[in-house]
Amino acid sequence: MQKRILYYPGCTLKTTAKNLEKTAYAIMQALGYELVEMHDWNCCGVVASLTTDDLMHHLAPLRNLIHVEDQGEDKVVVLCDMCCNTLKQTNLRVKENPDDLKTLNAFMDRENDYKGTVKVYHFLEFLRDEIGFDVIKKMVKKPLHDMRIMPYYGCMLLRPREVAIDDAEDPQILSDLLTILGAEVIDNPFKIECCGSYHTIEEKQLVSRRAYRITSYAVERGADAIMLSCPLCHFNLDVRGKEAEKLFKGYKQIPIYYYTQLISVALGLDPSVYGFDQHMVDPTLLLKKKGVLHTRKIEI
Amino acid sequence: MTKNQALNTREISKIVFKKGELVKEVEELSGENLFGCYQCGTCSAGCPFVEDMDLLPDEVIRYVVLDRREVLNSKTIWLCASCYTCAERCPRDINITKIMEALRQIILRRKIDYTDVLKIPKKERETIPQLAFVSLFRKNIG
Ligand code: SF4
Ligand code: SF4
């Protein structure tokens, strides 16, 4: 019997990060789990409410947590780093401040009260803590030998520390994952530095400079590619990074993979789920060169 | 950013604070004690946006403490993307991320927006991921 686990997508997973979602579904299936999208979810608001008196912006995340309880579950898995961080921060705030929860519950008079039973997992955290990387390791069919990859964490997996899934200054979860997939880890002090986030809208050049700084250091150390988890980091490093080629002479952007894509490749899952067509910098060339992706098109 | 900046300077100068009120409001909104800062500069040393900032994060704190209201015209508070690095590293355990948010909120709650949505080109609206838009609106529009 497949084990069922509830999943909160968030807006971006349905558009620019469909590939992240599809690969996650495929991985869970391969592991004997069924990832089930929760119904009646809403946008979480992306960024956590940071002022003491602003309860209003906890409503959107809280409503999702209520709906997880309504659907009879006490666990929810999230793929987007930003959604996950926001849901976790609201969850923590209401658990630590019963008065705030009372106010919020009273305000949402058409919803059931939140009982505080839900645990929010980042998908990476779920793979590490609930499934175990050793289980994934045993299933690797095409090890990513000879691929030199820099893990990139950005902010939302690591900070603030109350909701972090790893050490804020020297996280290991992505390098551990790369190691079991057979890749060579290229460490880099910029792995925990912000990609520029939403400035990608009004400060494109600034974000291109961030992408350049993060990537060029990795390239200098011999990285072929970067592996990350957040859809906004992905856009900024992939798209704004590509644009950085115009700002910095001789600079060439390397491919940016989601960890779910590299797991899928290493497990030899159906290439139709990879979603490499959603990338700016072609991620297939490197994989073909390393012999883990076949050139023949699979007809559907 | 420069265009919006000019617009803001004019409107922001209309915000009235009595002596000592600015720091009080920032402390109330952020829940942080700004007087605990001993100006070590750790926050600024790790901030990924300092190259573009007009005031360093530790200077922002000092300006607020000294009641220098021009801090509200600073580009820094809008460049802060809430990456939480400074808050993680402050040896005095001051959450600068929340202080930056409080300063933005002081402006936004007086109905002065930083971002003009209509100025975002249509093409960008179609290609940039939603989460970038939602966070920008949450941070820069009241
Ligand atoms: S790191 Fe903390 S104590 Fe040091 S200058 Fe910044 S806010 Fe002040
Ligand atoms: S939270 Fe803001 S001020 Fe602090 S390091 Fe990040 S961008 Fe800089």
Short mmCIF file of C-alpha atoms and ligand atoms in Angstrom, two decimals:
data_model
loop_
_atom_site.label_atom_id
_atom_site.label_comp_id
_atom_site.label_asym_id
_atom_site.label_seq_id
_atom_site.Cartn_x
_atom_site.Cartn_y
_atom_site.Cartn_z
CA MET A 1 0.00 0.00 0.00
CA GLN A 2 1.23 3.43 -0.87
CA LYS A 3 1.66 5.88 1.95
CA ARG A 4 -0.28 9.08 1.46
CA ILE A 5 1.20 12.46 2.20
CA LEU A 6 -0.52 15.81 1.81
CA TYR A 7 1.14 18.47 -0.33
CA TYR A 8 0.74 22.26 -0.37
CA PRO A 9 1.81 23.64 -3.78
CA GLY A 10 1.58 27.46 -3.71
CA CYS A 11 1.18 29.61 -6.83
CA THR A 12 4.60 29.31 -8.43
CA LEU A 13 4.61 25.51 -8.51
CA LYS A 14 1.69 25.73 -10.91
CA THR A 15 3.46 28.00 -13.38
CA THR A 16 7.19 28.70 -13.60
CA ALA A 17 8.16 25.77 -11.37
CA LYS A 18 6.00 22.99 -12.80
CA ASN A 19 9.17 20.98 -13.28
CA LEU A 20 9.88 21.08 -9.57
CA GLU A 21 6.41 19.76 -8.84
CA LYS A 22 6.43 17.05 -11.49
CA THR A 23 9.78 15.66 -10.43
CA ALA A 24 8.72 15.65 -6.78
CA TYR A 25 5.60 13.65 -7.65
CA ALA A 26 7.69 11.16 -9.61
CA ILE A 27 10.23 10.76 -6.79
CA MET A 28 7.52 10.10 -4.22
CA GLN A 29 5.92 7.54 -6.47
CA ALA A 30 9.24 5.79 -6.94
CA LEU A 31 9.67 5.74 -3.16
CA GLY A 32 6.27 4.18 -2.64
CA TYR A 33 4.48 7.29 -1.48
CA GLU A 34 1.53 9.10 -2.92
CA LEU A 35 1.86 12.87 -2.86
CA VAL A 36 -1.67 14.25 -2.66
CA GLU A 37 -2.34 17.90 -3.39
CA MET A 38 -4.47 19.35 -0.60
CA HIS A 39 -7.69 20.91 -1.78
CA ASP A 40 -8.85 24.43 -1.09
CA TRP A 41 -5.39 25.91 -0.59
CA ASN A 42 -4.67 29.60 -1.06
CA CYS A 43 -1.59 31.77 -1.60
CA CYS A 44 0.38 31.89 1.64
CA GLY A 45 1.46 35.50 1.11
CA VAL A 46 5.06 34.43 0.33
CA VAL A 47 6.77 36.56 2.97
CA ALA A 48 6.22 36.23 6.70
CA SER A 49 4.59 38.98 8.67
CA LEU A 50 7.38 40.67 10.61
CA THR A 51 5.81 43.41 12.69
CA THR A 52 4.52 42.66 16.17
CA ASP A 53 0.99 43.94 15.59
CA ASP A 54 0.43 42.54 12.10
CA LEU A 55 -1.78 39.54 12.60
CA MET A 56 -3.66 40.13 9.37
CA HIS A 57 -0.93 38.62 7.24
CA HIS A 58 -0.95 35.43 9.28
CA LEU A 59 -4.49 34.73 8.07
CA ALA A 60 -3.53 33.35 4.66
CA PRO A 61 -0.95 30.87 5.92
CA LEU A 62 -3.16 29.90 8.85
CA ARG A 63 -6.13 29.17 6.61
CA ASN A 64 -3.99 26.61 4.81
CA LEU A 65 -2.99 24.97 8.07
CA ILE A 66 -6.66 24.79 9.08
CA HIS A 67 -7.44 23.06 5.82
CA VAL A 68 -4.73 20.51 6.44
CA GLU A 69 -6.48 19.67 9.73
CA ASP A 70 -9.86 19.67 7.96
CA GLN A 71 -8.50 17.04 5.59
CA GLY A 72 -7.65 14.84 8.55
CA GLU A 73 -3.87 15.19 8.31
CA ASP A 74 -1.19 16.38 10.68
CA LYS A 75 1.63 16.62 8.16
CA VAL A 76 1.99 18.75 5.06
CA VAL A 77 4.86 18.80 2.62
CA VAL A 78 5.86 22.01 0.82
CA LEU A 79 8.14 22.35 -2.21
CA CYS A 80 8.55 26.12 -2.39
CA ASP A 81 11.14 27.46 0.07
CA MET A 82 9.30 30.72 0.53
CA CYS A 83 5.88 29.17 1.13
CA CYS A 84 7.41 26.66 3.49
CA ASN A 85 9.17 29.35 5.51
CA THR A 86 6.01 31.45 5.74
CA LEU A 87 3.79 28.54 6.74
CA LYS A 88 6.32 27.47 9.36
CA GLN A 89 6.63 30.99 10.78
CA THR A 90 2.87 31.38 11.15
CA ASN A 91 2.58 27.91 12.64
CA LEU A 92 5.22 28.81 15.20
CA ARG A 93 3.71 32.17 16.02
CA VAL A 94 0.26 30.76 16.77
CA LYS A 95 1.65 27.83 18.72
CA GLU A 96 3.74 30.12 20.89
CA ASN A 97 1.07 32.82 21.27
CA PRO A 98 -2.30 31.33 22.15
CA ASP A 99 -3.83 34.81 22.35
CA ASP A 100 -2.91 35.54 18.76
CA LEU A 101 -4.40 32.24 17.71
CA LYS A 102 -7.60 33.07 19.54
CA THR A 103 -7.87 36.38 17.71
CA LEU A 104 -7.17 34.77 14.36
CA ASN A 105 -9.61 31.94 14.95
CA ALA A 106 -12.30 34.40 15.98
CA PHE A 107 -11.67 36.49 12.88
CA MET A 108 -12.09 33.53 10.53
CA ASP A 109 -15.53 32.69 11.81
CA ARG A 110 -16.42 30.58 8.79
CA GLU A 111 -13.43 28.31 9.22
CA ASN A 112 -12.86 25.67 11.86
CA ASP A 113 -10.54 26.72 14.66
CA TYR A 114 -6.90 25.79 14.19
CA LYS A 115 -5.93 23.24 16.78
CA GLY A 116 -2.20 23.52 16.20
CA THR A 117 -1.60 19.90 15.22
CA VAL A 118 0.09 20.38 11.86
CA LYS A 119 3.78 19.86 11.17
CA VAL A 120 5.01 21.64 8.07
CA TYR A 121 7.82 19.89 6.20
CA HIS A 122 10.01 21.14 3.45
CA PHE A 123 10.19 18.34 0.89
CA LEU A 124 13.94 18.09 1.44
CA GLU A 125 13.36 17.76 5.15
CA PHE A 126 10.79 15.05 4.51
CA LEU A 127 13.20 13.11 2.32
CA ARG A 128 15.94 13.36 4.93
CA ASP A 129 13.97 12.82 8.14
CA GLU A 130 10.96 10.71 7.20
CA ILE A 131 12.28 8.65 4.30
CA GLY A 132 16.03 8.78 4.79
CA PHE A 133 18.72 9.56 2.25
CA ASP A 134 20.04 6.01 2.62
CA VAL A 135 16.79 4.73 1.09
CA ILE A 136 17.27 7.02 -1.90
CA LYS A 137 20.92 5.99 -2.14
CA LYS A 138 19.93 2.36 -2.60
CA MET A 139 17.72 3.31 -5.52
CA VAL A 140 20.29 5.26 -7.51
CA LYS A 141 20.58 3.71 -10.98
CA LYS A 142 22.60 6.34 -12.81
CA PRO A 143 25.03 7.90 -10.36
CA LEU A 144 26.01 11.44 -11.27
CA HIS A 145 29.66 10.49 -11.45
CA ASP A 146 32.06 13.09 -12.62
CA MET A 147 29.54 15.91 -12.14
CA ARG A 148 30.89 18.76 -10.04
CA ILE A 149 28.00 20.55 -8.43
CA MET A 150 27.70 23.44 -6.05
CA PRO A 151 24.82 23.22 -3.59
CA TYR A 152 23.05 26.55 -3.13
CA TYR A 153 20.75 27.14 -0.17
CA GLY A 154 19.81 30.81 -0.28
CA CYS A 155 17.86 32.12 2.71
CA MET A 156 14.58 30.43 3.33
CA LEU A 157 15.81 26.94 4.18
CA LEU A 158 18.15 28.33 6.82
CA ARG A 159 16.78 31.48 8.34
CA PRO A 160 15.30 32.53 10.67
CA ARG A 161 16.76 29.81 12.84
CA GLU A 162 13.44 28.95 14.51
CA VAL A 163 12.17 27.49 11.25
CA ALA A 164 15.45 26.38 9.67
CA ILE A 165 15.89 22.87 8.33
CA ASP A 166 19.68 22.95 8.72
CA ASP A 167 22.57 24.90 10.24
CA ALA A 168 22.40 28.56 9.22
CA GLU A 169 26.11 29.02 8.58
CA ASP A 170 27.25 25.63 7.33
CA PRO A 171 24.30 23.59 6.09
CA GLN A 172 24.91 20.05 4.83
CA ILE A 173 21.59 18.71 3.58
CA LEU A 174 22.21 19.46 -0.11
CA SER A 175 25.80 18.27 -0.10
CA ASP A 176 24.71 15.07 1.64
CA LEU A 177 22.15 14.59 -1.07
CA LEU A 178 24.65 15.26 -3.84
CA THR A 179 27.04 12.76 -2.29
CA ILE A 180 24.50 9.94 -2.25
CA LEU A 181 23.61 10.75 -5.86
CA GLY A 182 27.25 10.20 -6.73
CA ALA A 183 28.16 13.77 -7.59
CA GLU A 184 31.19 15.72 -6.46
CA VAL A 185 30.34 18.59 -4.12
CA ILE A 186 31.88 21.98 -4.79
CA ASP A 187 31.55 23.96 -1.61
CA ASN A 188 31.23 27.70 -1.72
CA PRO A 189 30.82 30.36 0.97
CA PHE A 190 28.15 32.08 -1.13
CA LYS A 191 25.87 29.07 -0.81
CA ILE A 192 23.99 30.78 2.02
CA GLU A 193 23.85 34.30 0.52
CA CYS A 194 20.61 35.80 -0.78
CA CYS A 195 20.04 35.58 -4.56
CA GLY A 196 18.38 39.01 -4.64
CA SER A 197 14.86 37.72 -4.12
CA TYR A 198 12.00 39.93 -5.33
CA HIS A 199 14.38 42.66 -6.44
CA THR A 200 14.37 40.66 -9.65
CA ILE A 201 11.40 42.83 -10.66
CA GLU A 202 12.66 46.35 -10.04
CA GLU A 203 16.42 45.82 -9.69
CA LYS A 204 17.27 43.37 -12.44
CA GLN A 205 20.91 44.36 -12.68
CA LEU A 206 21.42 44.06 -8.97
CA VAL A 207 20.10 40.51 -9.11
CA SER A 208 22.29 39.73 -12.12
CA ARG A 209 25.26 40.90 -10.11
CA ARG A 210 24.23 38.63 -7.25
CA ALA A 211 23.87 35.69 -9.62
CA TYR A 212 27.27 36.45 -11.10
CA ARG A 213 28.91 36.64 -7.71
CA ILE A 214 27.46 33.37 -6.53
CA THR A 215 28.04 31.48 -9.76
CA SER A 216 31.42 32.81 -10.81
CA TYR A 217 32.95 31.78 -7.51
CA ALA A 218 31.58 28.28 -7.98
CA VAL A 219 32.93 28.14 -11.54
CA GLU A 220 36.37 29.25 -10.36
CA ARG A 221 36.35 26.29 -8.04
CA GLY A 222 35.46 23.98 -10.89
CA ALA A 223 31.69 23.63 -10.63
CA ASP A 224 29.78 22.43 -13.71
CA ALA A 225 26.39 23.32 -12.30
CA ILE A 226 24.42 24.50 -9.28
CA MET A 227 21.74 22.57 -7.43
CA LEU A 228 19.07 24.37 -5.41
CA SER A 229 15.51 24.15 -4.16
CA CYS A 230 13.72 27.50 -4.34
CA PRO A 231 11.78 28.59 -7.45
CA LEU A 232 12.77 32.23 -6.97
CA CYS A 233 16.46 31.42 -6.51
CA HIS A 234 16.13 29.29 -9.62
CA PHE A 235 14.73 32.13 -11.70
CA ASN A 236 17.32 34.57 -10.41
CA LEU A 237 20.35 32.37 -10.96
CA ASP A 238 19.13 30.91 -14.25
CA VAL A 239 17.52 33.90 -15.96
CA ARG A 240 19.23 36.89 -14.30
CA GLY A 241 22.44 34.88 -14.31
CA LYS A 242 22.16 34.46 -18.06
CA GLU A 243 21.61 38.22 -18.38
CA ALA A 244 24.78 38.74 -16.36
CA GLU A 245 26.70 37.46 -19.37
CA LYS A 246 26.12 40.89 -20.91
CA LEU A 247 27.45 42.68 -17.84
CA PHE A 248 30.58 40.62 -17.27
CA LYS A 249 32.85 39.89 -20.18
CA GLY A 250 33.77 36.27 -20.62
CA TYR A 251 31.22 35.10 -18.09
CA LYS A 252 29.13 32.10 -18.97
CA GLN A 253 26.18 30.99 -16.90
CA ILE A 254 26.18 27.34 -15.87
CA PRO A 255 23.00 25.23 -15.62
CA ILE A 256 20.87 25.42 -12.50
CA TYR A 257 19.09 22.24 -11.39
CA TYR A 258 16.42 21.61 -8.83
CA TYR A 259 17.47 18.85 -6.43
CA THR A 260 14.33 16.99 -7.47
CA GLN A 261 15.51 16.96 -11.08
CA LEU A 262 18.88 15.52 -10.19
CA ILE A 263 17.31 12.89 -7.95
CA SER A 264 14.98 11.97 -10.83
CA VAL A 265 17.89 11.67 -13.23
CA ALA A 266 19.94 9.58 -10.81
CA LEU A 267 17.01 7.28 -10.08
CA GLY A 268 16.47 6.91 -13.81
CA LEU A 269 12.90 8.18 -13.67
CA ASP A 270 10.93 8.93 -16.84
CA PRO A 271 12.57 11.90 -18.62
CA SER A 272 9.16 13.35 -19.48
CA VAL A 273 8.95 14.66 -15.89
CA TYR A 274 12.27 16.52 -15.84
CA GLY A 275 10.89 19.71 -17.37
CA PHE A 276 14.23 20.96 -18.64
CA ASP A 277 12.44 23.02 -21.27
CA GLN A 278 11.51 25.49 -18.54
CA HIS A 279 15.14 26.52 -18.09
CA MET A 280 17.00 29.43 -19.61
CA VAL A 281 20.43 27.78 -19.61
CA ASP A 282 20.12 24.34 -21.22
CA PRO A 283 20.59 21.76 -18.45
CA THR A 284 20.57 18.76 -20.81
CA LEU A 285 23.97 19.29 -22.46
CA LEU A 286 25.92 18.63 -19.30
CA LEU A 287 23.85 15.56 -18.45
CA LYS A 288 24.35 14.15 -21.92
CA LYS A 289 28.06 14.83 -21.74
CA LYS A 290 28.25 12.94 -18.48
CA GLY A 291 26.26 10.08 -19.95
CA VAL A 292 23.30 10.21 -17.56
CA LEU A 293 20.77 11.52 -20.06
CA HIS A 294 20.16 9.90 -23.40
CA THR A 295 19.89 11.99 -26.50
CA ARG A 296 17.12 9.93 -28.05
CA LYS A 297 13.76 11.67 -27.68
CA ILE A 298 11.19 9.55 -25.95
CA GLU A 299 7.99 9.52 -27.96
CA ILE A 300 4.80 9.73 -26.00
CA MET B 1 14.30 52.79 -8.13
CA THR B 2 15.59 56.32 -8.57
CA LYS B 3 12.29 57.60 -9.95
CA ASN B 4 10.28 56.23 -7.09
CA GLN B 5 12.89 57.55 -4.72
CA ALA B 6 12.22 61.18 -5.72
CA LEU B 7 8.51 60.73 -5.25
CA ASN B 8 9.01 59.22 -1.86
CA THR B 9 11.36 61.89 -0.58
CA ARG B 10 8.68 64.51 -1.11
CA GLU B 11 5.91 62.51 0.50
CA ILE B 12 8.00 61.06 3.26
CA SER B 13 9.10 64.51 4.41
CA LYS B 14 5.48 65.14 5.34
CA ILE B 15 5.55 62.42 7.97
CA VAL B 16 5.64 64.18 11.34
CA PHE B 17 7.34 62.74 14.40
CA LYS B 18 7.80 64.43 17.74
CA LYS B 19 11.21 64.07 19.35
CA GLY B 20 11.94 60.48 20.33
CA GLU B 21 8.80 59.14 18.67
CA LEU B 22 10.56 57.49 15.75
CA VAL B 23 12.59 55.11 17.85
CA LYS B 24 9.53 54.38 19.97
CA GLU B 25 7.47 53.46 16.93
CA VAL B 26 10.25 51.32 15.48
CA GLU B 27 10.62 49.50 18.80
CA GLU B 28 6.90 48.91 19.05
CA LEU B 29 6.56 47.59 15.51
CA SER B 30 9.69 45.45 15.58
CA GLY B 31 9.61 44.34 19.20
CA GLU B 32 13.37 44.97 19.31
CA ASN B 33 15.49 47.07 21.66
CA LEU B 34 17.57 49.34 19.41
CA PHE B 35 19.55 50.68 22.34
CA GLY B 36 21.07 47.23 22.79
CA CYS B 37 23.10 47.73 19.60
CA TYR B 38 26.79 48.36 20.28
CA GLN B 39 27.61 49.25 16.69
CA CYS B 40 29.92 46.36 15.97
CA GLY B 41 28.94 46.32 12.31
CA THR B 42 28.48 42.56 12.04
CA CYS B 43 25.09 43.11 10.41
CA SER B 44 26.59 45.29 7.69
CA ALA B 45 29.54 42.98 7.14
CA GLY B 46 27.26 40.15 6.10
CA CYS B 47 24.50 42.01 4.29
CA PRO B 48 24.51 41.02 0.60
CA PHE B 49 23.12 44.39 -0.52
CA VAL B 50 25.55 46.81 1.10
CA GLU B 51 27.22 47.81 -2.19
CA ASP B 52 23.99 49.46 -3.26
CA MET B 53 22.93 50.89 0.08
CA ASP B 54 23.26 54.55 1.03
CA LEU B 55 23.26 53.77 4.75
CA LEU B 56 24.71 50.59 6.21
CA PRO B 57 22.32 48.50 8.33
CA ASP B 58 24.18 49.44 11.56
CA GLU B 59 23.95 53.10 10.53
CA VAL B 60 20.21 52.74 10.07
CA ILE B 61 19.97 51.64 13.69
CA ARG B 62 22.12 54.53 14.87
CA TYR B 63 20.09 57.04 12.85
CA VAL B 64 16.87 55.84 14.43
CA VAL B 65 18.33 55.97 17.92
CA LEU B 66 19.62 59.48 17.30
CA ASP B 67 16.22 60.55 15.98
CA ARG B 68 17.58 61.38 12.55
CA ARG B 69 14.42 61.08 10.53
CA GLU B 70 16.17 61.27 7.17
CA VAL B 71 16.65 57.54 7.67
CA LEU B 72 13.15 57.23 6.24
CA ASN B 73 14.45 58.53 2.91
CA SER B 74 17.15 55.92 2.83
CA LYS B 75 17.32 53.49 -0.04
CA THR B 76 18.63 50.89 2.39
CA ILE B 77 15.28 50.07 3.94
CA TRP B 78 13.90 49.16 0.52
CA LEU B 79 16.99 47.26 -0.57
CA CYS B 80 16.78 45.01 2.46
CA ALA B 81 15.17 41.84 1.11
CA SER B 82 14.60 40.26 4.53
CA CYS B 83 17.28 37.63 4.06
CA TYR B 84 17.64 37.37 7.87
CA THR B 85 21.45 37.12 7.72
CA CYS B 86 22.02 40.09 10.02
CA ALA B 87 19.42 38.86 12.49
CA GLU B 88 21.10 35.46 12.55
CA ARG B 89 24.54 36.92 13.24
CA CYS B 90 24.00 39.89 15.57
CA PRO B 91 25.99 39.23 18.76
CA ARG B 92 23.42 41.30 20.69
CA ASP B 93 20.61 39.20 19.28
CA ILE B 94 18.92 42.18 17.69
CA ASN B 95 16.62 41.33 14.83
CA ILE B 96 17.60 43.96 12.27
CA THR B 97 15.37 42.29 9.69
CA LYS B 98 12.38 43.26 11.83
CA ILE B 99 13.72 46.78 12.29
CA MET B 100 13.95 47.25 8.51
CA GLU B 101 10.40 45.97 8.19
CA ALA B 102 9.23 48.40 10.88
CA LEU B 103 10.78 51.33 8.98
CA ARG B 104 9.08 50.27 5.74
CA GLN B 105 5.82 49.86 7.59
CA ILE B 106 6.05 53.34 9.10
CA ILE B 107 6.02 54.70 5.56
CA LEU B 108 3.59 52.24 3.99
CA ARG B 109 1.04 52.65 6.77
CA ARG B 110 0.86 56.34 5.93
CA LYS B 111 -0.33 55.37 2.47
CA ILE B 112 2.96 56.03 0.71
CA ASP B 113 3.81 53.19 -1.63
CA TYR B 114 7.32 52.52 -2.81
CA THR B 115 6.48 50.51 -5.91
CA ASP B 116 4.24 51.67 -8.70
CA VAL B 117 2.72 48.47 -10.09
CA LEU B 118 1.77 50.08 -13.38
CA LYS B 119 5.42 50.76 -14.15
CA ILE B 120 6.22 47.06 -14.30
CA PRO B 121 6.40 46.16 -18.01
CA LYS B 122 3.86 43.65 -19.32
CA LYS B 123 6.52 41.24 -20.51
CA GLU B 124 8.02 41.06 -17.05
CA ARG B 125 4.61 40.40 -15.61
CA GLU B 126 4.35 37.31 -17.77
CA THR B 127 7.77 35.81 -17.21
CA ILE B 128 8.74 36.51 -13.60
CA PRO B 129 7.49 33.95 -11.06
CA GLN B 130 4.45 34.92 -8.99
CA LEU B 131 6.18 34.59 -5.69
CA ALA B 132 8.43 37.50 -6.67
CA PHE B 133 5.41 39.70 -7.31
CA VAL B 134 3.57 38.77 -4.16
CA SER B 135 6.64 39.42 -2.03
CA LEU B 136 7.41 42.71 -3.76
CA PHE B 137 3.85 43.90 -3.20
CA ARG B 138 3.92 42.78 0.40
CA LYS B 139 7.17 44.62 1.03
CA ASN B 140 6.72 47.79 -1.00
CA ILE B 141 3.00 48.52 -1.13
CA GLY B 142 0.90 49.38 1.91
S1 SF4 C 1 25.28 43.27 14.51
FE1 SF4 C 1 23.85 43.88 16.14
S2 SF4 C 1 25.09 44.93 17.69
FE2 SF4 C 1 26.33 44.80 15.81
S3 SF4 C 1 25.92 46.76 14.76
FE3 SF4 C 1 24.45 45.28 13.95
S4 SF4 C 1 22.63 45.51 15.24
FE4 SF4 C 1 24.31 46.50 16.32
S1 SF4 C 2 17.88 41.17 6.38
FE1 SF4 C 2 18.10 43.04 5.19
S2 SF4 C 2 19.62 44.28 6.27
FE2 SF4 C 2 19.76 42.20 7.07
S3 SF4 C 2 21.41 41.26 5.89
FE3 SF4 C 2 19.48 40.76 4.86
S4 SF4 C 2 19.16 42.37 3.32
FE4 SF4 C 2 20.74 43.09 4.77
#
